[in-house]
XYZ file of C-alpha atoms in Angstrom:
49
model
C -95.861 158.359 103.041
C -92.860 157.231 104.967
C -90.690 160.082 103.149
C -92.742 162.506 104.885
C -93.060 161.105 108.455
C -89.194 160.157 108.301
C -88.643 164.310 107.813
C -91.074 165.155 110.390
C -89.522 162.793 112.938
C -92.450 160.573 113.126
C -91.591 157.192 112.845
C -93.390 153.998 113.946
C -91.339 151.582 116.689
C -90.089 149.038 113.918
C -88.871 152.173 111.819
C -87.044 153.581 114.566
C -85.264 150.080 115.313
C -84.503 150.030 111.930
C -83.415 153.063 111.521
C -81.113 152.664 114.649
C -79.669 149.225 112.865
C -78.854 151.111 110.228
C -77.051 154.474 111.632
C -75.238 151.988 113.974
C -76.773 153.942 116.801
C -78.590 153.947 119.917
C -81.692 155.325 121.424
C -79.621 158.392 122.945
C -79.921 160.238 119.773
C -83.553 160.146 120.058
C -83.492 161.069 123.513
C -81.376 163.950 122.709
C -83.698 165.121 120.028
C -86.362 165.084 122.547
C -84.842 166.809 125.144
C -83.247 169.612 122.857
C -87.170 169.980 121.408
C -88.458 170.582 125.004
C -85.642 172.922 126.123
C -85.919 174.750 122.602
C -86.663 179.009 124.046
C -90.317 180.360 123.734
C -90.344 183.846 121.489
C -93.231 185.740 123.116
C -94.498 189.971 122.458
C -92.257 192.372 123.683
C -94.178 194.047 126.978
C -94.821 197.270 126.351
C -94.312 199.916 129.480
């Protein structure tokens, strides 16, 4: 359903444009939520020694 794909961030290209329409903004939010997902930290183990 489009409830959950809209939550998850998935959204097909004609959503997205509408969805743009409709906040009154651009593709730079996307492209900010992109780049802030790829520069999110990776948590590893502690190393022990």
């Amino acid at each position: 359903p489009y409830e959950t794909r809209a939550g998850l961030g998935i959204l097909t290209a004609a959503e997205r444009a509408a969805k743009q329409t409709l906040d009154g903004v651009g593709e730079a939010v996307w492209t900010d939520l992109v780049g802030l997902s790829m520069s999110a930290p990776m948590v590893g183990r502690p190393r022990r020694g």
